[in-house]
mmCIF file of C-alpha atoms in Angstrom:
data_model
loop_
_atom_site.group_PDB
_atom_site.id
_atom_site.type_symbol
_atom_site.label_atom_id
_atom_site.label_comp_id
_atom_site.label_asym_id
_atom_site.label_seq_id
_atom_site.Cartn_x
_atom_site.Cartn_y
_atom_site.Cartn_z
ATOM 1 C CA MET A 1 16.805 -1.828 11.578
ATOM 2 C CA ILE A 2 16.631 0.224 8.308
ATOM 3 C CA ILE A 3 13.099 1.575 6.955
ATOM 4 C CA ASP A 4 12.899 2.725 3.495
ATOM 5 C CA ILE A 5 9.758 4.598 4.079
ATOM 6 C CA HIS A 6 9.047 4.757 -0.316
ATOM 7 C CA GLY A 7 8.838 1.617 -2.530
ATOM 8 C CA HIS A 8 6.425 0.991 -5.404
ATOM 9 C CA TYR A 9 5.960 -2.251 -7.168
ATOM 10 C CA THR A 10 7.181 -1.290 -9.837
ATOM 11 C CA THR A 11 8.121 -5.185 -10.667
ATOM 12 C CA ALA A 12 4.814 -6.594 -11.330
ATOM 13 C CA PRO A 13 4.155 -9.052 -13.535
ATOM 14 C CA PRO A 14 3.346 -8.440 -17.257
ATOM 15 C CA ALA A 15 -0.112 -9.604 -16.454
ATOM 16 C CA LEU A 16 -1.115 -6.083 -14.680
ATOM 17 C CA ALA A 17 -0.275 -3.770 -17.789
ATOM 18 C CA ALA A 18 -2.180 -6.478 -19.550
ATOM 19 C CA TRP A 19 -4.710 -6.057 -17.728
ATOM 20 C CA ARG A 20 -4.470 -2.230 -17.258
ATOM 21 C CA GLN A 21 -4.426 -1.906 -21.279
ATOM 22 C CA GLN A 22 -7.343 -4.102 -21.672
ATOM 23 C CA GLN A 23 -9.527 -2.027 -19.340
ATOM 24 C CA THR A 24 -8.161 1.252 -21.340
ATOM 25 C CA ALA A 25 -8.717 0.080 -24.238
ATOM 26 C CA SER A 26 -12.635 -0.763 -23.330
ATOM 27 C CA LEU A 27 -12.878 2.334 -22.147
ATOM 28 C CA GLU A 28 -11.956 3.816 -25.661
ATOM 29 C CA ASP A 29 -13.781 1.096 -27.319
ATOM 30 C CA PRO A 30 -17.022 -0.061 -26.695
ATOM 31 C CA SER A 31 -16.367 -3.343 -28.810
ATOM 32 C CA VAL A 32 -13.182 -4.532 -26.979
ATOM 33 C CA PRO A 33 -14.392 -6.587 -23.751
ATOM 34 C CA ALA A 34 -14.023 -5.058 -20.346
ATOM 35 C CA PRO A 35 -11.968 -7.236 -17.989
ATOM 36 C CA HIS A 36 -13.151 -8.434 -15.249
ATOM 37 C CA PRO A 37 -10.692 -8.757 -11.782
ATOM 38 C CA ALA A 38 -10.913 -12.453 -12.252
ATOM 39 C CA ASP A 39 -9.511 -12.340 -14.992
ATOM 40 C CA LEU A 40 -5.914 -11.135 -13.498
ATOM 41 C CA ARG A 41 -4.140 -14.007 -12.946
ATOM 42 C CA ILE A 42 -0.331 -13.776 -11.225
ATOM 43 C CA SER A 43 0.552 -16.743 -9.103
ATOM 44 C CA ASP A 44 2.350 -16.110 -5.842
ATOM 45 C CA ASP A 45 5.837 -17.802 -7.608
ATOM 46 C CA ASP A 46 4.960 -14.762 -10.246
ATOM 47 C CA LEU A 47 4.954 -12.665 -7.184
ATOM 48 C CA ARG A 48 8.389 -14.060 -5.278
ATOM 49 C CA LYS A 49 10.358 -14.036 -8.584
ATOM 50 C CA SER A 50 9.174 -10.490 -9.619
ATOM 51 C CA ILE A 51 10.690 -9.217 -6.081
ATOM 52 C CA THR A 52 13.167 -11.256 -5.094
ATOM 53 C CA ALA A 53 15.324 -10.558 -8.634
ATOM 54 C CA ASN A 54 14.533 -6.969 -7.851
ATOM 55 C CA GLN A 55 13.827 -5.270 -5.126
ATOM 56 C CA LEU A 56 13.907 -7.703 -2.573
ATOM 57 C CA ARG A 57 17.792 -8.074 -4.001
ATOM 58 C CA GLN A 58 18.707 -4.947 -3.980
ATOM 59 C CA MET A 59 17.709 -4.230 -0.277
ATOM 60 C CA ASP A 60 19.786 -6.853 1.039
ATOM 61 C CA GLU A 61 22.929 -5.693 -1.584
ATOM 62 C CA ARG A 62 22.192 -2.068 0.748
ATOM 63 C CA GLY A 63 20.974 -3.143 4.165
ATOM 64 C CA ILE A 64 17.738 -2.044 3.730
ATOM 65 C CA ASP A 65 15.674 -4.334 6.775
ATOM 66 C CA LEU A 66 11.376 -3.838 5.263
ATOM 67 C CA THR A 67 10.439 -1.052 2.468
ATOM 68 C CA VAL A 68 7.378 0.199 2.439
ATOM 69 C CA PHE A 69 5.421 -1.045 0.009
ATOM 70 C CA SER A 70 3.090 0.772 -2.592
ATOM 71 C CA PRO A 71 1.056 0.368 -6.552
ATOM 72 C CA ARG A 72 3.517 2.168 -8.992
ATOM 73 C CA ALA A 73 3.015 5.663 -8.687
ATOM 74 C CA SER A 74 2.944 6.177 -11.965
ATOM 75 C CA PHE A 75 0.150 3.796 -12.939
ATOM 76 C CA MET A 76 -2.031 4.408 -10.603
ATOM 77 C CA ALA A 77 -3.081 7.081 -12.905
ATOM 78 C CA HIS A 78 -6.075 8.693 -11.724
ATOM 79 C CA HIS A 79 -6.688 10.368 -14.676
ATOM 80 C CA ILE A 80 -7.958 7.424 -16.980
ATOM 81 C CA GLY A 81 -11.920 7.048 -17.104
ATOM 82 C CA SER A 82 -14.252 7.579 -14.474
ATOM 83 C CA PHE A 83 -14.519 6.691 -10.227
ATOM 84 C CA GLU A 84 -15.805 3.308 -10.964
ATOM 85 C CA THR A 85 -12.821 2.449 -13.403
ATOM 86 C CA SER A 86 -10.374 3.646 -10.650
ATOM 87 C CA ALA A 87 -11.611 1.777 -7.947
ATOM 88 C CA GLN A 88 -11.714 -1.502 -9.760
ATOM 89 C CA TRP A 89 -7.737 -1.230 -10.652
ATOM 90 C CA ALA A 90 -6.980 0.870 -6.827
ATOM 91 C CA ALA A 91 -8.554 -2.430 -6.157
ATOM 92 C CA ILE A 92 -6.272 -5.093 -7.862
ATOM 93 C CA CYS A 93 -3.375 -2.843 -7.826
ATOM 94 C CA ASN A 94 -3.983 -2.638 -3.552
ATOM 95 C CA GLU A 95 -4.308 -6.871 -3.222
ATOM 96 C CA LEU A 96 -1.084 -7.388 -4.819
ATOM 97 C CA CYS A 97 0.799 -4.667 -2.718
ATOM 98 C CA TYR A 98 -0.143 -6.831 0.349
ATOM 99 C CA ARG A 99 0.016 -10.344 -1.400
ATOM 100 C CA VAL A 100 3.563 -9.355 -1.554
ATOM 101 C CA SER A 101 3.843 -7.893 2.647
ATOM 102 C CA THR A 102 2.515 -11.770 3.001
ATOM 103 C CA LEU A 103 4.450 -13.619 1.036
ATOM 104 C CA PHE A 104 7.596 -11.812 2.733
ATOM 105 C CA PRO A 105 6.303 -10.393 6.295
ATOM 106 C CA ASP A 106 9.535 -9.561 7.682
ATOM 107 C CA ARG A 107 10.212 -7.215 4.783
ATOM 108 C CA PHE A 108 7.181 -5.091 3.002
ATOM 109 C CA ALA A 109 4.530 -3.260 4.510
ATOM 110 C CA THR A 110 1.798 -2.612 2.174
ATOM 111 C CA ALA A 111 0.470 1.103 1.610
ATOM 112 C CA ALA A 112 -2.605 1.736 -0.522
ATOM 113 C CA MET A 113 -3.550 3.860 -3.356
ATOM 114 C CA LEU A 114 -7.200 5.373 -3.456
ATOM 115 C CA PRO A 115 -9.497 5.413 -5.901
ATOM 116 C CA GLN A 116 -9.260 8.824 -7.210
ATOM 117 C CA SER A 117 -10.783 9.947 -10.235
ATOM 118 C CA PRO A 118 -10.872 13.948 -11.249
ATOM 119 C CA GLY A 119 -14.661 15.978 -10.008
ATOM 120 C CA ALA A 120 -15.084 12.869 -8.024
ATOM 121 C CA ASP A 121 -15.895 13.940 -4.446
ATOM 122 C CA PRO A 122 -12.941 12.630 -2.541
ATOM 123 C CA ALA A 123 -15.417 10.923 0.080
ATOM 124 C CA THR A 124 -15.969 8.021 -2.219
ATOM 125 C CA SER A 125 -12.101 7.289 -1.709
ATOM 126 C CA VAL A 126 -12.494 6.027 1.995
ATOM 127 C CA PRO A 127 -14.263 2.999 1.635
ATOM 128 C CA GLU A 128 -11.009 1.666 -0.691
ATOM 129 C CA LEU A 129 -8.540 3.056 2.671
ATOM 130 C CA VAL A 130 -10.560 1.653 5.472
ATOM 131 C CA ARG A 131 -10.764 -1.962 3.850
ATOM 132 C CA CYS A 132 -7.116 -1.606 3.252
ATOM 133 C CA VAL A 133 -6.610 -0.695 6.431
ATOM 134 C CA GLU A 134 -9.291 -3.201 8.282
ATOM 135 C CA GLU A 135 -8.488 -5.711 5.910
ATOM 136 C CA TYR A 136 -4.578 -5.574 4.279
ATOM 137 C CA GLY A 137 -2.991 -3.635 7.128
ATOM 138 C CA ALA A 138 -2.329 -1.149 4.896
ATOM 139 C CA VAL A 139 0.036 1.070 6.742
ATOM 140 C CA ALA A 140 -0.014 4.161 4.681
ATOM 141 C CA VAL A 141 -2.225 5.527 2.051
ATOM 142 C CA ASN A 142 -0.868 7.835 -1.315
ATOM 143 C CA LEU A 143 -2.699 10.764 -1.362
ATOM 144 C CA ASN A 144 -3.159 12.015 -5.093
ATOM 145 C CA PRO A 145 -3.424 15.792 -4.886
ATOM 146 C CA ASP A 146 -3.731 16.373 -8.990
ATOM 147 C CA PRO A 147 -6.420 13.701 -9.911
ATOM 148 C CA SER A 148 -5.925 15.069 -13.091
ATOM 149 C CA GLY A 149 -2.542 14.221 -14.166
ATOM 150 C CA GLY A 150 -0.727 17.634 -14.747
ATOM 151 C CA LEU A 151 -4.049 19.839 -15.076
ATOM 152 C CA TRP A 152 -4.571 20.805 -11.521
ATOM 153 C CA ASN A 153 -8.251 20.812 -11.877
ATOM 154 C CA ALA A 154 -8.451 19.537 -7.908
ATOM 155 C CA PRO A 155 -8.749 22.080 -4.684
ATOM 156 C CA PRO A 156 -6.285 22.239 -2.378
ATOM 157 C CA LEU A 157 -5.285 19.989 0.540
ATOM 158 C CA THR A 158 -6.465 22.473 3.009
ATOM 159 C CA ASP A 159 -10.477 22.485 1.319
ATOM 160 C CA ARG A 160 -12.461 20.670 2.928
ATOM 161 C CA SER A 161 -13.741 18.597 0.606
ATOM 162 C CA TRP A 162 -10.518 16.385 1.402
ATOM 163 C CA TYR A 163 -11.788 16.465 5.312
ATOM 164 C CA PRO A 164 -13.363 12.756 4.913
ATOM 165 C CA ILE A 165 -10.481 10.926 3.854
ATOM 166 C CA TYR A 166 -8.480 13.198 6.644
ATOM 167 C CA GLU A 167 -11.273 12.333 9.390
ATOM 168 C CA LYS A 168 -10.735 8.878 8.564
ATOM 169 C CA LEU A 169 -6.659 8.830 8.576
ATOM 170 C CA THR A 170 -7.015 10.260 11.745
ATOM 171 C CA GLU A 171 -8.959 7.840 13.169
ATOM 172 C CA TYR A 172 -6.836 5.288 12.086
ATOM 173 C CA ASP A 173 -4.076 7.242 12.682
ATOM 174 C CA VAL A 174 -2.097 6.408 9.483
ATOM 175 C CA PRO A 175 0.107 9.237 7.578
ATOM 176 C CA ALA A 176 -0.467 10.064 3.569
ATOM 177 C CA MET A 177 2.670 10.448 1.473
ATOM 178 C CA ILE A 178 1.410 13.243 -1.111
ATOM 179 C CA HIS A 179 2.107 11.542 -4.674
ATOM 180 C CA VAL A 180 1.082 12.948 -7.549
ATOM 181 C CA SER A 181 0.779 9.977 -10.905
ATOM 182 C CA THR A 182 1.306 10.436 -14.670
ATOM 183 C CA SER A 183 1.178 13.667 -16.220
ATOM 184 C CA VAL A 184 -0.699 13.666 -19.222
ATOM 185 C CA ASN A 185 0.459 17.501 -19.421
ATOM 186 C CA PRO A 186 3.127 17.607 -22.486
ATOM 187 C CA ALA A 187 4.515 20.423 -20.637
ATOM 188 C CA PHE A 188 5.322 18.149 -17.769
ATOM 189 C CA HIS A 189 7.611 15.758 -17.378
ATOM 190 C CA THR A 190 6.087 12.572 -15.489
ATOM 191 C CA THR A 191 8.692 12.020 -13.180
ATOM 192 C CA GLY A 192 11.224 14.588 -13.958
ATOM 193 C CA SER A 193 8.389 17.645 -13.103
ATOM 194 C CA HIS A 194 5.221 16.688 -12.098
ATOM 195 C CA TYR A 195 6.381 14.286 -9.610
ATOM 196 C CA LEU A 196 8.577 17.372 -8.060
ATOM 197 C CA ASN A 197 5.824 20.759 -8.559
ATOM 198 C CA ALA A 198 3.184 18.291 -6.763
ATOM 199 C CA ASP A 199 5.592 18.317 -4.319
ATOM 200 C CA THR A 200 6.792 21.804 -3.760
ATOM 201 C CA THR A 201 2.322 23.099 -4.326
ATOM 202 C CA ALA A 202 2.258 20.475 -1.705
ATOM 203 C CA VAL A 203 3.805 22.542 0.619
ATOM 204 C CA MET A 204 2.776 26.246 -0.124
ATOM 205 C CA GLN A 205 -0.861 24.740 0.104
ATOM 206 C CA LEU A 206 -0.444 23.904 3.148
ATOM 207 C CA ILE A 207 1.529 26.399 4.259
ATOM 208 C CA GLN A 208 -1.327 28.870 2.923
ATOM 209 C CA GLY A 209 -4.089 27.707 4.991
ATOM 210 C CA ASP A 210 -4.581 25.996 8.537
ATOM 211 C CA LEU A 211 -5.442 22.364 7.543
ATOM 212 C CA PHE A 212 -3.865 21.045 11.035
ATOM 213 C CA ALA A 213 -5.422 23.255 13.012
ATOM 214 C CA ASP A 214 -9.016 20.758 12.158
ATOM 215 C CA PHE A 215 -6.367 17.931 12.302
ATOM 216 C CA PRO A 216 -3.673 18.414 14.794
ATOM 217 C CA THR A 217 -2.448 14.719 14.433
ATOM 218 C CA LEU A 218 -2.599 14.532 10.741
ATOM 219 C CA ARG A 219 0.708 13.768 9.711
ATOM 220 C CA PHE A 220 1.902 14.059 5.645
ATOM 221 C CA VAL A 221 5.397 12.261 3.992
ATOM 222 C CA ILE A 222 6.345 14.834 1.172
ATOM 223 C CA PRO A 223 8.404 12.927 -1.282
ATOM 224 C CA HIS A 224 11.207 13.123 -3.457
ATOM 225 C CA GLY A 225 12.579 15.299 -0.519
ATOM 226 C CA GLY A 226 9.908 17.787 -0.353
ATOM 227 C CA GLY A 227 10.156 19.138 -4.241
ATOM 228 C CA ALA A 228 11.750 22.399 -3.925
ATOM 229 C CA ALA A 229 10.899 23.229 -0.602
ATOM 230 C CA PRO A 230 13.613 22.869 1.303
ATOM 231 C CA TYR A 231 15.858 24.563 -1.320
ATOM 232 C CA HIS A 232 13.732 27.635 -1.291
ATOM 233 C CA TRP A 233 13.028 27.410 2.529
ATOM 234 C CA GLY A 234 13.844 30.874 3.155
ATOM 235 C CA ARG A 235 11.495 32.021 -0.199
ATOM 236 C CA LEU A 236 8.395 29.399 1.714
ATOM 237 C CA ARG A 237 9.231 31.182 5.434
ATOM 238 C CA GLY A 238 9.541 34.577 3.884
ATOM 239 C CA LEU A 239 6.065 34.039 2.301
ATOM 240 C CA ALA A 240 4.616 32.387 5.736
ATOM 241 C CA MET A 241 5.155 35.744 7.275
ATOM 242 C CA ALA A 242 3.721 38.118 4.966
ATOM 243 C CA MET A 243 0.624 35.812 4.875
ATOM 244 C CA GLY A 244 0.880 36.176 8.849
ATOM 245 C CA LYS A 245 1.199 32.451 9.439
ATOM 246 C CA PRO A 246 3.324 31.210 12.115
ATOM 247 C CA PRO A 247 6.775 30.506 11.728
ATOM 248 C CA LEU A 248 7.080 27.190 10.193
ATOM 249 C CA GLU A 249 8.242 25.202 12.541
ATOM 250 C CA GLU A 250 5.153 25.945 14.477
ATOM 251 C CA HIS A 251 2.589 25.893 10.822
ATOM 252 C CA LEU A 252 4.421 22.497 9.393
ATOM 253 C CA LEU A 253 6.847 20.556 10.824
ATOM 254 C CA SER A 254 4.430 18.592 13.599
ATOM 255 C CA ASN A 255 2.549 17.085 10.677
ATOM 256 C CA VAL A 256 4.604 17.420 7.674
ATOM 257 C CA PHE A 257 8.063 14.750 6.794
ATOM 258 C CA PHE A 258 10.134 14.532 4.123
ATOM 259 C CA ASP A 259 11.795 11.791 2.865
ATOM 260 C CA THR A 260 15.536 11.078 1.566
ATOM 261 C CA CYS A 261 14.328 10.464 -2.166
ATOM 262 C CA VAL A 262 17.317 13.236 -3.419
ATOM 263 C CA TYR A 263 19.957 11.607 -5.847
ATOM 264 C CA HIS A 264 23.060 13.380 -4.932
ATOM 265 C CA GLN A 265 25.206 14.128 -1.850
ATOM 266 C CA PRO A 266 24.506 17.804 -1.947
ATOM 267 C CA GLY A 267 20.903 17.455 -2.207
ATOM 268 C CA ILE A 268 20.868 14.976 0.810
ATOM 269 C CA ASP A 269 23.084 17.716 2.670
ATOM 270 C CA LEU A 270 21.075 20.534 1.721
ATOM 271 C CA LEU A 271 18.156 18.397 3.057
ATOM 272 C CA LEU A 272 20.133 17.266 6.233
ATOM 273 C CA GLU A 273 21.300 21.305 6.266
ATOM 274 C CA VAL A 274 17.621 22.885 6.502
ATOM 275 C CA ILE A 275 14.680 20.517 7.709
ATOM 276 C CA PRO A 276 15.075 19.239 11.647
ATOM 277 C CA THR A 277 16.273 15.436 11.495
ATOM 278 C CA LYS A 278 12.957 14.816 12.804
ATOM 279 C CA ASN A 279 11.291 15.026 9.979
ATOM 280 C CA ILE A 280 13.431 13.356 7.672
ATOM 281 C CA LEU A 281 12.779 9.809 6.617
ATOM 282 C CA PHE A 282 14.673 7.707 4.635
ATOM 283 C CA ALA A 283 13.685 6.951 1.873
ATOM 284 C CA SER A 284 15.061 4.923 -1.617
ATOM 285 C CA GLU A 285 11.950 4.912 -4.385
ATOM 286 C CA MET A 286 14.392 1.864 -5.210
ATOM 287 C CA ILE A 287 13.546 0.484 -9.267
ATOM 288 C CA GLY A 288 12.005 3.647 -9.391
ATOM 289 C CA ALA A 289 11.932 7.230 -11.636
ATOM 290 C CA VAL A 290 16.363 6.540 -11.924
ATOM 291 C CA ARG A 291 17.685 3.459 -12.022
ATOM 292 C CA ASP A 292 20.874 3.979 -13.520
ATOM 293 C CA ILE A 293 24.364 3.963 -11.934
ATOM 294 C CA ASP A 294 26.032 7.046 -11.270
ATOM 295 C CA PRO A 295 28.517 7.350 -13.011
ATOM 296 C CA CYS A 296 30.146 10.009 -10.807
ATOM 297 C CA THR A 297 29.930 7.559 -8.089
ATOM 298 C CA GLY A 298 29.997 4.243 -9.580
ATOM 299 C CA PHE A 299 26.794 3.483 -7.495
ATOM 300 C CA HIS A 300 23.382 4.022 -8.499
ATOM 301 C CA PHE A 301 21.559 7.048 -8.158
ATOM 302 C CA ASP A 302 18.729 5.349 -5.619
ATOM 303 C CA ASP A 303 21.294 4.120 -3.244
ATOM 304 C CA THR A 304 20.340 7.323 -0.458
ATOM 305 C CA LEU A 305 21.610 5.082 2.310
ATOM 306 C CA ARG A 306 25.084 5.721 0.585
ATOM 307 C CA TYR A 307 24.482 10.069 1.066
ATOM 308 C CA LEU A 308 23.135 9.330 4.298
ATOM 309 C CA ALA A 309 25.891 7.604 5.393
ATOM 310 C CA ALA A 310 27.957 10.197 3.704
ATOM 311 C CA ALA A 311 26.124 13.176 5.421
ATOM 312 C CA GLY A 312 28.447 13.473 8.773
ATOM 313 C CA LEU A 313 25.659 12.424 10.937
ATOM 314 C CA THR A 314 25.961 10.971 14.601
ATOM 315 C CA ILE A 315 25.145 7.670 15.106
ATOM 316 C CA GLU A 316 21.572 8.945 16.878
ATOM 317 C CA GLU A 317 20.763 11.023 13.337
ATOM 318 C CA LEU A 318 21.081 8.438 11.037
ATOM 319 C CA ASP A 319 18.941 6.069 13.792
ATOM 320 C CA ASP A 320 16.411 8.598 13.746
ATOM 321 C CA ILE A 321 16.406 9.128 10.116
ATOM 322 C CA GLN A 322 16.948 5.347 9.226
ATOM 323 C CA GLU A 323 14.163 4.163 11.810
ATOM 324 C CA HIS A 324 13.077 5.340 14.479
ATOM 325 C CA ASN A 325 11.397 8.694 12.569
ATOM 326 C CA ALA A 326 9.120 5.945 10.806
ATOM 327 C CA ARG A 327 8.087 4.525 13.631
ATOM 328 C CA ALA A 328 6.636 7.730 15.011
ATOM 329 C CA VAL A 329 5.421 8.737 11.612
ATOM 330 C CA TYR A 330 3.757 4.933 11.143
ATOM 331 C CA PRO A 331 2.551 4.197 14.345
ATOM 332 C CA ARG A 332 0.748 0.833 12.675
ATOM 333 C CA LEU A 333 3.617 -0.240 11.625
ATOM 334 C CA ASP A 334 5.714 0.505 14.389
ATOM 335 C CA ALA A 335 2.863 -1.480 16.423
ATOM 336 C CA ARG A 336 3.817 -4.751 13.626
ATOM 337 C CA LEU A 337 7.029 -4.344 13.743
ATOM 338 C CA GLY A 338 6.889 -4.188 17.588
ATOM 339 C CA SER A 339 10.504 -4.289 19.426
ATOM 340 C CA ARG A 340 12.395 -6.155 16.726
ATOM 341 C CA GLY A 341 15.533 -3.792 15.590
ATOM 342 C CA GLY A 342 17.599 -2.219 17.778
ATOM 343 C CA GLU A 343 20.774 -3.717 15.656
ATOM 344 C CA ARG A 344 20.802 -1.675 12.740
ATOM 345 C CA SER A 345 21.908 -3.667 9.559
ATOM 346 C CA SER A 346 25.213 -2.584 8.330
ATOM 347 C CA THR A 347 25.285 0.773 5.966
ATOM 348 C CA HIS A 348 27.669 1.701 3.527
ATOM 349 C CA ALA A 349 31.051 2.397 4.704
#
């Protein structure tokens, strides 16, 4: 079985963006009426069309059995409005992903965005986390370490202000993917620098602190291959030593995992050489930041299964990266899948 742990609803029907535009317009101009969630009308047929022609088609073409599916990352845009703005928006987006998972229960599992907002107490996001796990069966959440959108004025992930979220994650045994959203800082391109900066920053914050001493079962997934972290693993090891921290294998790697959203063979090869196999989870973030075909290969940049197939891994290592590691890091997904699996989907030759 092949599980893609990093998918976003980037192909949602246009009505969703129109609703958000009106919400944003109402914040900028009080004469514009604020939309009500009930104003958003998206039918099941609308959802089916948006999925079957896009994510589901590519999953079938590539041999991916199931995708962990969350709201579009760049659309989270926690910097817009207040906590109430984000709460309304998160509830709408999470419901759509849940509906997709009910229409295609064998192909998609819900992961939730949180209603974060700059300056808001992270504890205010806990009710939506609870709702999504208990009502929608969410198997993961996306946690934004920088709700400001590139201004970086939130405390580090090791700060105790985040602890109410971590307490609930450990209670439910649910992992968090550390994922920022749109950059409002003109110096940081959203997907080209802000995302990768955040991945690297999150790893360094975790090295500097001792978060997992307080939460030994908390699990974080660092997307996009971990940003620059695997490439600079030697630097990070050296900094950890200078700070008197344990080796990174002890300090981080029981709790921190990296996905394979790395869009060329040398990058995947480096990730596999530096990071232990048990800490790597297959992901593609298909129809995401990079949607074109690589002229050097003739295949989509985000067809990351091809890179894994060409990396010289053993069958056991491939099985771990493509299925078993995801089941270990996402226990609620494992429980949902049960004994399903065993016979792996065909990978690229």
